[in-house]
Amino acid sequence: MTGFSAFRLLAEALRGNRGWTPHWRKAAPGSHYDVVIIGGGGHGLATAWHLARACRELRIAVLERNWIGLGNTGRNTTVIRANYLLPSNQRFYEYSLRKWESFEQDLNYNAMVSQRGVLNLWHSDGQRDAHIRRGNTIRLSGGDAELLDVAALRARYPFLDFDNARFPIKGGLWHGRGGTVRHDAVVWAYARAASDLGVDIVENCEVTGFEIEAGRCRAVQTTRGRVAAERTAICVAGSSGRLAAMAGLRLPIESHVLQAFVTEGLKPFIDDVIGFGAGHFYISQSDKGGLVFGGDLDGYNSYAQRGNLPMVRHVCAGAMALMPAIGRARLLRSWGGIMDMTMDGSPIIDRLPVEGMFLNGGWCYGGFKAIPGAGDCFARLIASGEPPPEIAAFRLDRFQRGRLIDEAGSGPRPNLH
Amino acid sequence: MRIPHPDLGLRDIEEFTCLGDACLCERPQASADHRDFCDYLYLRDNPAGPHRELWFHEHGDQSWLIVTRDTCTHEILSVEYADMRPTEGGRP
């Protein structure tokens, strides 16, 4: 692989761009690997790259049932941030955000990492107190948070409905290092770098079962034949329950649908990511000009990758309450992604009760921003068998031990997190 | 998505709240082991296909329904009233 550089761009421009080659090899599945990673999204490919980089001798395959990046990596709203309240979450997401900051240099790829900032608004005294507490917690943990008053907000966001009769804006918590990343480019970058290190990326290869003998996983059955593996790692958030069922396991996870939306392209209008505090609604503007926004889960179990119209109306009502100007924009597309919603709203990265099997899942709707951090930590877990400190709290048995990480405080109700 | 209520006919899902898997009706006995309660509270089959689930007709007749619905297509296969009589293990 030849690296990307300004010189290379210039040279290719002069040669009619005939020198570019495919980013990754189209591999056929081998019969035996040291590590098989199931799922060719951001998490699976990041894990493969980190593992291949740390342990060059390992034979690694990534099995993807479709084309890579066609699942949730291509369906999210591209936001990255580390503004959590609970220490175990904040520690991990801060770690991941630092990895985003060096992502483009580490992978020699332009993923349009843009730390444009994330703003969360509040509308009542109670919310103000909660945001001040959150801001203080983030700063104490070494992250960044800044309180903005209404005067500062009015100067920066003249288009918001500050005097909304029901949800007047009273202030906001600013997280300047948050932002957005081009989601497809993340997958392409990891696939290119992993393939270059010898990882087999096998597309259109669906896992249909596991060969488990005496409590140990020996191989995976796929639509393209049997693949023996010393270690099997599951990175299929959204479908973790389905894969676990094939291994005879039940997980503290329900699969739910979350919808996202994009308007027609507009001139630059929203500089950063803005979150409404009175309902679940957040919005940013892509570099192409479309307003990208999302809101709540539909609220029922689903694997359909599409939602229903009541939630479209609910999210758009939130948009209108926050910024009435958006009513003039036309909605271009909406789509649904399947979320691994856990019982406490936090992820699970751990060994499974079957020897040789590992799980990275339960990301709820926070999986995209976790990609570089989770890829690194999951690779370390697979290599050593022990979870590194950044993910030490995300164990599978925390539910039995009462060590839940319930950021929203809504109890064991996956559709409320 | 509309739910065919046993007595009220087709009702829009906006009238309902979904609680989740109907296995919540099968609460362990009070004397059961800690592990059984953990499994009951946290673990789910989470099937891709027919799924029995509890829906509450919140903006309607306040009934609890058990809806069998395909999670891959959202097609509703059957609807019945949940049995809300107290059991030895207590109600969900």
Coordinates of C-alpha atoms in Angstrom, one line a residue, chain A residues 167-339:
Chain A
F167 CA -39.2 25.2 26.7
P168 CA -37.3 28.5 27.1
I169 CA -33.5 28.1 26.7
K170 CA -31.8 28.9 30.0
G171 CA -28.2 27.9 29.3
G172 CA -26.0 25.2 27.9
L173 CA -23.0 22.9 28.5
W174 CA -20.3 23.3 25.9
H175 CA -18.0 20.4 25.1
G176 CA -15.5 21.9 22.7
R177 CA -13.5 18.8 21.8
G178 CA -16.6 16.9 20.6
G179 CA -17.7 17.0 17.0
T180 CA -18.3 14.8 14.0
V181 CA -16.4 12.3 11.8
R182 CA -17.1 11.1 8.3
H183 CA -18.5 7.7 9.3
D184 CA -17.8 5.8 6.0
A185 CA -14.2 7.0 5.9
V186 CA -13.7 5.4 9.3
V187 CA -14.5 2.0 8.0
W188 CA -12.5 2.4 4.8
A189 CA -9.5 3.6 6.8
Y190 CA -9.5 0.7 9.2
A191 CA -10.2 -1.8 6.3
R192 CA -7.3 -0.4 4.3
A193 CA -4.9 -0.4 7.2
A194 CA -5.9 -3.9 8.5
S195 CA -5.8 -5.5 5.1
D196 CA -2.3 -4.0 4.6
L197 CA -1.2 -5.8 7.8
G198 CA -2.5 -9.1 6.4
V199 CA -6.0 -9.3 7.9
D200 CA -8.4 -11.2 5.6
I201 CA -11.6 -9.1 5.2
V202 CA -14.3 -11.5 4.0
E203 CA -17.5 -9.9 2.8
N204 CA -20.8 -11.5 2.1
C205 CA -20.0 -14.2 4.6
E206 CA -22.7 -14.7 7.2
V207 CA -22.1 -16.6 10.4
T208 CA -24.8 -19.3 10.8
G209 CA -23.5 -21.1 13.9
F210 CA -20.7 -22.0 16.3
E211 CA -19.0 -25.3 16.9
I212 CA -18.8 -25.6 20.6
E213 CA -17.1 -28.7 22.1
A214 CA -16.7 -29.2 25.9
G215 CA -17.4 -25.5 26.6
R216 CA -14.9 -24.2 24.0
C217 CA -15.6 -22.6 20.7
R218 CA -13.6 -24.4 18.0
A219 CA -15.0 -22.9 14.8
V220 CA -17.7 -20.8 13.2
Q221 CA -20.1 -22.1 10.5
T222 CA -20.7 -19.6 7.7
T223 CA -22.5 -19.3 4.4
R224 CA -19.1 -19.7 2.8
G225 CA -18.0 -22.8 4.8
R226 CA -16.5 -23.7 8.1
V227 CA -13.8 -21.5 9.6
A228 CA -11.8 -22.9 12.5
A229 CA -10.7 -20.3 15.1
E230 CA -8.7 -20.3 18.3
R231 CA -10.5 -17.2 19.4
T232 CA -13.8 -15.8 18.2
A233 CA -14.8 -12.2 18.7
I234 CA -18.3 -10.8 18.2
C235 CA -18.6 -7.2 17.1
V236 CA -22.1 -7.1 15.7
A237 CA -23.9 -4.5 17.9
G238 CA -27.6 -4.6 16.9
S239 CA -27.4 -8.4 16.4
S240 CA -25.5 -9.5 19.5
G241 CA -28.6 -11.3 20.7
R242 CA -28.8 -13.3 17.6
L243 CA -25.2 -14.4 17.7
A244 CA -25.4 -15.1 21.4
A245 CA -28.4 -17.3 20.8
M246 CA -26.3 -19.4 18.3
A247 CA -23.9 -20.0 21.2
G248 CA -26.8 -20.9 23.5
L249 CA -26.4 -17.7 25.6
R250 CA -28.9 -15.1 26.6
L251 CA -27.7 -11.5 27.1
P252 CA -29.0 -8.5 29.0
I253 CA -29.7 -6.8 25.7
E254 CA -32.8 -6.0 23.6
S255 CA -32.5 -4.9 19.9
H256 CA -34.3 -1.6 19.2
V257 CA -34.7 0.6 16.2
L258 CA -33.4 4.2 16.2
Q259 CA -34.2 6.5 13.4
A260 CA -32.1 9.3 11.9
F261 CA -32.9 12.0 9.4
V262 CA -31.2 14.3 6.9
T263 CA -32.6 17.4 5.1
E264 CA -31.7 18.7 1.7
G265 CA -28.4 20.5 1.5
L266 CA -28.4 24.0 2.9
K267 CA -25.8 26.8 3.1
P268 CA -23.7 26.7 6.4
F269 CA -26.1 27.3 9.2
I270 CA -25.2 25.1 12.2
D271 CA -21.5 25.2 13.1
D272 CA -21.5 22.4 15.7
V273 CA -23.7 19.8 17.3
I274 CA -26.7 21.1 19.3
G275 CA -28.7 19.0 21.7
F276 CA -32.2 20.0 22.8
G277 CA -32.7 19.4 26.6
A278 CA -36.5 19.2 26.8
G279 CA -36.8 16.3 24.4
H280 CA -34.4 13.9 22.9
F281 CA -33.3 15.8 19.8
Y282 CA -29.8 16.7 18.4
I283 CA -28.6 18.1 15.2
S284 CA -25.5 18.9 13.2
Q285 CA -24.8 20.0 9.6
S286 CA -22.8 17.8 7.3
D287 CA -20.0 19.3 5.1
K288 CA -22.3 18.5 2.2
G289 CA -24.9 20.9 3.8
G290 CA -27.6 18.5 4.9
L291 CA -28.9 18.9 8.5
V292 CA -28.4 15.5 10.2
F293 CA -30.5 14.9 13.2
G294 CA -32.0 12.2 15.4
G295 CA -34.0 11.6 18.6
D296 CA -35.5 8.8 20.6
L297 CA -35.8 5.1 20.0
D298 CA -39.1 3.9 18.6
G299 CA -39.4 2.0 21.9
Y300 CA -40.2 -1.6 20.8
N301 CA -37.9 -4.6 19.9
S302 CA -37.0 -4.5 16.2
Y303 CA -34.5 -5.9 13.7
A304 CA -36.2 -4.3 10.8
Q305 CA -33.8 -1.3 10.2
R306 CA -36.8 0.9 9.8
G307 CA -39.1 2.7 12.2
N308 CA -42.6 4.1 12.3
L309 CA -44.1 7.5 11.5
P310 CA -45.1 8.6 15.1
M311 CA -41.4 8.9 16.0
V312 CA -40.7 10.9 12.8
R313 CA -43.3 13.4 14.0
H314 CA -42.0 13.4 17.6
V315 CA -38.4 14.1 16.5
C316 CA -39.6 16.8 14.1
A317 CA -41.7 18.4 16.8
G318 CA -38.5 18.6 18.9
A319 CA -36.7 20.2 16.0
M320 CA -39.5 22.8 15.6
A321 CA -39.5 23.7 19.3
L322 CA -35.7 24.2 19.3
M323 CA -35.2 26.0 15.9
P324 CA -38.4 26.9 14.1
A325 CA -36.3 27.9 11.0
I326 CA -35.9 24.2 10.3
G327 CA -39.5 24.0 9.3
R328 CA -38.5 25.6 5.9
A329 CA -36.1 22.8 5.1
R330 CA -37.3 19.7 3.3
L331 CA -36.6 16.3 4.8
L332 CA -34.6 14.3 2.3
R333 CA -34.3 10.8 3.9
S334 CA -34.9 9.0 7.1
W335 CA -33.6 5.5 8.0
G336 CA -33.3 3.2 11.0
G337 CA -30.5 1.3 12.6
I338 CA -30.6 -1.5 15.1
M339 CA -29.3 -0.8 18.6

